[in-house]
mmCIF file of C-alpha atoms in Angstrom:
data_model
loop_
_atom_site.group_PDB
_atom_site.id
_atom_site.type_symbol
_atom_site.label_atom_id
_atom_site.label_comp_id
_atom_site.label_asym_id
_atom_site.label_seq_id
_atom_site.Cartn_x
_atom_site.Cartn_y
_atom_site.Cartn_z
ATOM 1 C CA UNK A 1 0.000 0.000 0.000
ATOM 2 C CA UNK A 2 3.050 1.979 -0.123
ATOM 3 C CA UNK A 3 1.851 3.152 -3.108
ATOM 4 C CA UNK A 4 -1.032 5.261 -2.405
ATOM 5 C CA UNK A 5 -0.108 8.413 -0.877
ATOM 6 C CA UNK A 6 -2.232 10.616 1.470
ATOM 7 C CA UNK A 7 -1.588 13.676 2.599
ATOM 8 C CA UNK A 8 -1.726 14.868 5.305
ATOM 9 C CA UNK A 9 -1.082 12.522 8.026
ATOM 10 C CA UNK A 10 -2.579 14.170 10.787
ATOM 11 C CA UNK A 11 -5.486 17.088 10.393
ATOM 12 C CA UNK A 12 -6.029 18.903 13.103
ATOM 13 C CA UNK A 13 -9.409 21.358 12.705
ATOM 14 C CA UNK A 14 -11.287 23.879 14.950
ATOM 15 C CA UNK A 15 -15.271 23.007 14.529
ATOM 16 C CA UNK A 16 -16.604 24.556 11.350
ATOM 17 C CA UNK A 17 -13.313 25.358 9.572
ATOM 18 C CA UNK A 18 -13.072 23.492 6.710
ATOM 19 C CA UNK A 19 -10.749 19.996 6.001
ATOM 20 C CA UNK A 20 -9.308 18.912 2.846
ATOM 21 C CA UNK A 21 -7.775 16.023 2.358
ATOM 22 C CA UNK A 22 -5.696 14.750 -0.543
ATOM 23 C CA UNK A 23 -5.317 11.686 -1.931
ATOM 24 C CA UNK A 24 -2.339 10.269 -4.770
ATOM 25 C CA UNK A 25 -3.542 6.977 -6.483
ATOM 26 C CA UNK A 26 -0.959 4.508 -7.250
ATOM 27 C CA UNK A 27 0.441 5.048 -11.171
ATOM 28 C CA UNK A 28 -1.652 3.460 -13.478
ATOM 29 C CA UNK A 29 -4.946 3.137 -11.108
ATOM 30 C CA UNK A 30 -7.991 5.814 -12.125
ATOM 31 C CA UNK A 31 -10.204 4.198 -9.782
ATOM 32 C CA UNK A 32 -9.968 5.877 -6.194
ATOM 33 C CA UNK A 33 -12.237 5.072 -3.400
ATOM 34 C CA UNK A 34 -12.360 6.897 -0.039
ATOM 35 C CA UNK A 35 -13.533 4.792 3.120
ATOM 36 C CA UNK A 36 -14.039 6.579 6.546
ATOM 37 C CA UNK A 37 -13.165 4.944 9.834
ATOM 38 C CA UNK A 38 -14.602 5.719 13.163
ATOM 39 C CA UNK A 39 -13.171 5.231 16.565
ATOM 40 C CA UNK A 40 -14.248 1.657 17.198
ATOM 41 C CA UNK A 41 -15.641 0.964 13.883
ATOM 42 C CA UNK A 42 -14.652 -0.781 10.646
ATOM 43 C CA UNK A 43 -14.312 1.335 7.478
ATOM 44 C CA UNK A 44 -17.069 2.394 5.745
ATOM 45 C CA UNK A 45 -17.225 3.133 2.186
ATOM 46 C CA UNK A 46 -17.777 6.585 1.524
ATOM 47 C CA UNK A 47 -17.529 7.489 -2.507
ATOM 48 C CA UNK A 48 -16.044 5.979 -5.263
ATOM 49 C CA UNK A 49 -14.720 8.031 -8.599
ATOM 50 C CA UNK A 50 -13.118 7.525 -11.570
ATOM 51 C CA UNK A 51 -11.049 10.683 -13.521
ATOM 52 C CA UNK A 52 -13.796 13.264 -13.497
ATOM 53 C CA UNK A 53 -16.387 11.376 -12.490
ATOM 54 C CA UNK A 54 -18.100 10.191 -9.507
ATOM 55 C CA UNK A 55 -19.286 6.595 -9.742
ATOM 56 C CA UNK A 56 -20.939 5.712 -6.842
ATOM 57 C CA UNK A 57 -21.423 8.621 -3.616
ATOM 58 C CA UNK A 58 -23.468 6.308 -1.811
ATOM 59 C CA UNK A 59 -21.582 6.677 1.053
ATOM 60 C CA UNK A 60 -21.460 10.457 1.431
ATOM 61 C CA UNK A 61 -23.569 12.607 4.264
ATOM 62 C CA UNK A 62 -25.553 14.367 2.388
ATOM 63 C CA UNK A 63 -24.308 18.013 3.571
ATOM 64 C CA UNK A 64 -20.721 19.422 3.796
ATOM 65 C CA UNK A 65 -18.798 16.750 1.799
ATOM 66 C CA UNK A 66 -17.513 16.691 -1.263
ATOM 67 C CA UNK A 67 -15.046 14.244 -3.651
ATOM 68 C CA UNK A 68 -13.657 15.227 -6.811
ATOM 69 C CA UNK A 69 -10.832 13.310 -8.942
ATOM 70 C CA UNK A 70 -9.479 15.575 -11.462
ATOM 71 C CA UNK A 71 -7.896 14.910 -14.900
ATOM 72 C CA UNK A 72 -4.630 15.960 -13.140
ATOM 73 C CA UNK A 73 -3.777 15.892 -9.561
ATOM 74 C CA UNK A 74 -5.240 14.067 -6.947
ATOM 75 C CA UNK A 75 -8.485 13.322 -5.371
ATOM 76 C CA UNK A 76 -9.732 15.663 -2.877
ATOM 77 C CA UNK A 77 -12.388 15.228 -0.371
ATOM 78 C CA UNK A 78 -13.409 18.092 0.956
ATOM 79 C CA UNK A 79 -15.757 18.713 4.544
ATOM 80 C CA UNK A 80 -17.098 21.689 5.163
ATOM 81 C CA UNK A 81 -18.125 23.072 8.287
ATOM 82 C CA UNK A 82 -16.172 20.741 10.309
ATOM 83 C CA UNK A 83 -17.873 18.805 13.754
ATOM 84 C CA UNK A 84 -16.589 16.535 16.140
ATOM 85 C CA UNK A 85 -18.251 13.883 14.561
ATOM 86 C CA UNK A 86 -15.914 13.925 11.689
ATOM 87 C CA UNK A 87 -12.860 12.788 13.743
ATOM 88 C CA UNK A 88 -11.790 9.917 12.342
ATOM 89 C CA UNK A 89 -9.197 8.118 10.138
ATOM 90 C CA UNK A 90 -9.789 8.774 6.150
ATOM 91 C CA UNK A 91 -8.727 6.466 3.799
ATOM 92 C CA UNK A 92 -7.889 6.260 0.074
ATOM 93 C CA UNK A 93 -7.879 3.183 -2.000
ATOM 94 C CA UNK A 94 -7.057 2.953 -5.653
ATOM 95 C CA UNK A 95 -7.415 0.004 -8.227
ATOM 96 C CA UNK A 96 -6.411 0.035 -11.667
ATOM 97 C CA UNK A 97 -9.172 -0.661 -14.172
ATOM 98 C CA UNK A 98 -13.058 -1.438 -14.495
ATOM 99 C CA UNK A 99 -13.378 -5.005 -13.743
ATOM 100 C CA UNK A 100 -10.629 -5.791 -11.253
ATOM 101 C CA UNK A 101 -11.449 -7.719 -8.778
ATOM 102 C CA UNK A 102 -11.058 -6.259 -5.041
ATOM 103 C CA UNK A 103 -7.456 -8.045 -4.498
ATOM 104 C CA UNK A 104 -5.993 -5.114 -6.841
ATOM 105 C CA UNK A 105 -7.235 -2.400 -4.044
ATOM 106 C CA UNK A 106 -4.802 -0.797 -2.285
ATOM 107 C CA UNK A 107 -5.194 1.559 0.308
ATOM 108 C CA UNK A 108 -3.243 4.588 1.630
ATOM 109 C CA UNK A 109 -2.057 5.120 4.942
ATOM 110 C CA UNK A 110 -4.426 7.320 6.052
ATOM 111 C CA UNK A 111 -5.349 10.960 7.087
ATOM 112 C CA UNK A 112 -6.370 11.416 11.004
ATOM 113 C CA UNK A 113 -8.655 13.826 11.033
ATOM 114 C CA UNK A 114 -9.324 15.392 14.637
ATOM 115 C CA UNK A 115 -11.769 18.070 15.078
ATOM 116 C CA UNK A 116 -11.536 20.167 18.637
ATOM 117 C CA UNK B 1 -27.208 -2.293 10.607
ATOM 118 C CA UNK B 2 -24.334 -3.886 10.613
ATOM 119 C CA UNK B 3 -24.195 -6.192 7.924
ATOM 120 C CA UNK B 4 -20.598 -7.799 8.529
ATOM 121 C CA UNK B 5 -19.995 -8.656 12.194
ATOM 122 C CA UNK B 6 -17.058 -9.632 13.512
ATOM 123 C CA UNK B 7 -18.069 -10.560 17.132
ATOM 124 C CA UNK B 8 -14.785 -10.853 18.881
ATOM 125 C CA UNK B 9 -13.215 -8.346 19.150
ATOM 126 C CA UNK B 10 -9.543 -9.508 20.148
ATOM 127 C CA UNK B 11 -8.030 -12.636 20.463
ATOM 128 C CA UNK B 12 -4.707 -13.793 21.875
ATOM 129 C CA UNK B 13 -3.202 -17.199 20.792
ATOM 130 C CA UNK B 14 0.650 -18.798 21.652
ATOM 131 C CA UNK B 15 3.312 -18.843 18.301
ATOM 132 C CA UNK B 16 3.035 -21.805 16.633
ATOM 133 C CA UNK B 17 -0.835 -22.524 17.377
ATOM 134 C CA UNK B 18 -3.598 -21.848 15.235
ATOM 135 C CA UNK B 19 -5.609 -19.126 14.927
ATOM 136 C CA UNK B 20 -9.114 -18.567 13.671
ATOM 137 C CA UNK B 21 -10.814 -15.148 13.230
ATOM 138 C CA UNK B 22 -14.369 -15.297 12.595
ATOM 139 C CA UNK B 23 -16.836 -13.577 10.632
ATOM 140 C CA UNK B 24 -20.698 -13.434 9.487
ATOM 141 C CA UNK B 25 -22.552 -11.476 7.149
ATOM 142 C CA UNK B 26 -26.550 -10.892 7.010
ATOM 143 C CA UNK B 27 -26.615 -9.775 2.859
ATOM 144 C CA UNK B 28 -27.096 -12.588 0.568
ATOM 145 C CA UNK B 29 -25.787 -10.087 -2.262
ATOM 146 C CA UNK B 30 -22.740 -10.664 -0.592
ATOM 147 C CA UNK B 31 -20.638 -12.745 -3.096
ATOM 148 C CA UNK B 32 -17.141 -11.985 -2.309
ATOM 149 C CA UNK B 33 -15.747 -12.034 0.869
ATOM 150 C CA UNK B 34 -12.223 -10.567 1.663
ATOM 151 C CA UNK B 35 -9.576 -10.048 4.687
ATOM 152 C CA UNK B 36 -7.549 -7.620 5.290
ATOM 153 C CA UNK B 37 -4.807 -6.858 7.792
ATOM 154 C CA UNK B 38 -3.809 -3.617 9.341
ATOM 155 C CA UNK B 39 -1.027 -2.509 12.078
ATOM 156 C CA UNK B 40 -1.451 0.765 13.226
ATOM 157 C CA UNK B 41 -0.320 4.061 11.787
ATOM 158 C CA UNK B 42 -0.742 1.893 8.346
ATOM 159 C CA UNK B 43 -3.569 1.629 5.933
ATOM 160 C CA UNK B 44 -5.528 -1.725 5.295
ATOM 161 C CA UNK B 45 -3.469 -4.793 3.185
ATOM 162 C CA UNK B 46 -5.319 -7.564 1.318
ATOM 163 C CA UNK B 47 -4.638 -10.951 3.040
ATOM 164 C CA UNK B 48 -6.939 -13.399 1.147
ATOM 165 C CA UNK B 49 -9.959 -13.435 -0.735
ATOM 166 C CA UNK B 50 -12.945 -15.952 -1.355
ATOM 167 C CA UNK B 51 -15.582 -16.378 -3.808
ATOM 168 C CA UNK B 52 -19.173 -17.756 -3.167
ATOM 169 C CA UNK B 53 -18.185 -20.509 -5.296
ATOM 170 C CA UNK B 54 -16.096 -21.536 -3.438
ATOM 171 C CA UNK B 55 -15.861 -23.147 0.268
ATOM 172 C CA UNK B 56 -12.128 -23.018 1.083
ATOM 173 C CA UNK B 57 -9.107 -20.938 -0.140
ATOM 174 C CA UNK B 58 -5.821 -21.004 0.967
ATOM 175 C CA UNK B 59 -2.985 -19.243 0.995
ATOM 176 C CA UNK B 60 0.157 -20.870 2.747
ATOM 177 C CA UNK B 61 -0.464 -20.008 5.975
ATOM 178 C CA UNK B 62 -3.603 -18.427 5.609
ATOM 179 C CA UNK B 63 -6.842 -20.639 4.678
ATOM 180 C CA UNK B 64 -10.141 -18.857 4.656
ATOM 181 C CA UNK B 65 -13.683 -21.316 4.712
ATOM 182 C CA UNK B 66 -16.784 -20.051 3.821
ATOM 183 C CA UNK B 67 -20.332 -21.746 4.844
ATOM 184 C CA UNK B 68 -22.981 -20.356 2.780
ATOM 185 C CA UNK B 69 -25.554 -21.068 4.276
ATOM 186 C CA UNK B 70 -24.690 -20.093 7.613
ATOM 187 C CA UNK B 71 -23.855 -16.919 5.889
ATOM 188 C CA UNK B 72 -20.380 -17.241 8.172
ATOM 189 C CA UNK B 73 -16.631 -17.021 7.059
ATOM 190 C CA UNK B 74 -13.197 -17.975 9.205
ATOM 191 C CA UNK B 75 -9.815 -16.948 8.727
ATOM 192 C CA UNK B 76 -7.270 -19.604 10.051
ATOM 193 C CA UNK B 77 -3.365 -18.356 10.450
ATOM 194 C CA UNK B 78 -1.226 -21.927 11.393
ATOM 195 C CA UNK B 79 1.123 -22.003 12.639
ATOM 196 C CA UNK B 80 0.560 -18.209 14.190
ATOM 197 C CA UNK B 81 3.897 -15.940 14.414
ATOM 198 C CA UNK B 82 4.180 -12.569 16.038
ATOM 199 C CA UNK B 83 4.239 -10.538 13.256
ATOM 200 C CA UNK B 84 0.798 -11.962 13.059
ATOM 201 C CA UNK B 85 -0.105 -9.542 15.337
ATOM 202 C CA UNK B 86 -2.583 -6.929 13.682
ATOM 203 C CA UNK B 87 -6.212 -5.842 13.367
ATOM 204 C CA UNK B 88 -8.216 -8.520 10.870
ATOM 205 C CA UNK B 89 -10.964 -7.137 8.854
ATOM 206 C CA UNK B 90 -13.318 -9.115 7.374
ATOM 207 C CA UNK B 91 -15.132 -7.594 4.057
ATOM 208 C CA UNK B 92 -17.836 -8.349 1.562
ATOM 209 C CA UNK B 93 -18.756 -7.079 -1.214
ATOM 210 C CA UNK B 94 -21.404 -8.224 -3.988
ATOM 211 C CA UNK B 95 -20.537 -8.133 -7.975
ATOM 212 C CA UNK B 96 -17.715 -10.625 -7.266
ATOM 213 C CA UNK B 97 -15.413 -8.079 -6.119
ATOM 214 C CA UNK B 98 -14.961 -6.419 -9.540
ATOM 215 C CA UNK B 99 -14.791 -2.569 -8.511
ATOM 216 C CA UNK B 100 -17.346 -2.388 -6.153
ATOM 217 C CA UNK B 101 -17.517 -1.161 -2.528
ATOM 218 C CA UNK B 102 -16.689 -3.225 0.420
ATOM 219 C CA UNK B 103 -18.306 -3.577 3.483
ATOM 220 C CA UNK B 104 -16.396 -4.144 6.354
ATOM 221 C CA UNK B 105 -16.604 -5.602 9.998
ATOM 222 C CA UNK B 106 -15.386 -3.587 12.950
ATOM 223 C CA UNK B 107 -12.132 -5.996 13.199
ATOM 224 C CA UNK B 108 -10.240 -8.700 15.380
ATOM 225 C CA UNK B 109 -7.006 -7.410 17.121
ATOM 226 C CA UNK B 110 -4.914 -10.756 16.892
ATOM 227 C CA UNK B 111 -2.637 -10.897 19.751
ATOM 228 C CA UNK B 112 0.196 -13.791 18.908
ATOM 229 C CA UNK B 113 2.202 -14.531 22.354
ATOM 230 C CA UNK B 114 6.103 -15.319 21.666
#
């Protein structure tokens, strides 16, 4: 997983400032997925994009979030409006093509978010 | 609703013994089931995967069963080594795995005793 980079490691946010967070796929992947983690809580998908598009958003609240994977640079999710709730660990996955199986996901080591 | 439950939520086992992490889902869209290991500070690695097809893969050390129609999965390490030593998810996901979202339990911490 070495591969996918995030940045930054550590986020540290006053409630209702604003948090981006960035996300590097692996070369060659254009699939990225971003997966939220709560204290005490498996990972839980949050949107899925390809270059430019968003795939599935299933995942997303509703209000203050945001994912976008442009043709150049990397994936941002965005939160607006920060809460407490939102403390917790962020992570990126990237695969490489439509039809991969799982296996080829890797993930990134994370952003902590931490909201005071 | 948690649809992947990983009940136990540590387990300690002696080097050289087995262990066996255990898992159960509640979806029957669920058709590919996954593990995935994680020490801390680090993202989430792929371990092994199984198919609903299937009933057993393995891995070298690593063998994961699935019962169907218990709707239940285990993950046996044998012999167990420290560096075992990690969170375990378990994670589903329907389409046979091919680019779709997982689901995830809320994880084992394995605990292997030198």
């Amino acid at each position: 997983n070495a591969g996918v980079m995030q940045n930054p490691r550590h986020l540290v946010r006053r409630r209702g400032q604003e948090a981006r967070l960035r996300c590097s796929p692996m070369k060659g992947h254009s699939h990225v997925y971003w997966y939220r983690q709560l204290p005490e809580e498996g990972l839980k998908f949050m949107v899925y994009l390809q270059k430019e598009n968003i795939i599935d958003e299933s995942g997303m609240p509703k209000e203050r979030f945001s994912a976008e994977f442009p043709k150049e640079g990397p994936s941002i999710l965005r939160i607006q409006q920060v809460v407490r709730g939102d403390s917790a660990a962020y992570f990126c996955a990237s695969s490489p093509a439509l039809g991969t199986t799982n296996e080829k996901l890797f993930f990134g080591s994370g952003t902590q978010l931490s909201v005071l | 609703d948690q649809q992947v439950k990983q009940n136990s939520p540590s387990l300690s086992v002696q080097e050289g013994r087995i262990s066996i992490l255990n898992c159960d889902y509640t979806n029957s869209m669920f058709d590919y089931f996954l593990w995935y290991k994680k020490y801390p500070a680090e993202g989430p690695t792929f371990l092994i995967s199984i198919s609903s097809i299937k009933d057993k893969n393995e891995d070298g050390r690593f063998t994961v069963f699935l019962n169907k129609s218990a709707k239940h999965l285990s993950l046996h390490i044998v012999p167990s080594q420290p560096g075992d030593s990690a969170v375990y998810f378990c994670a589903a996901s329907a389409d046979y795995g091919a680019n779709s979202k997982l689901t995830f339990g809320k994880g084992i911490t394995l605990s292997v005793r030198p």
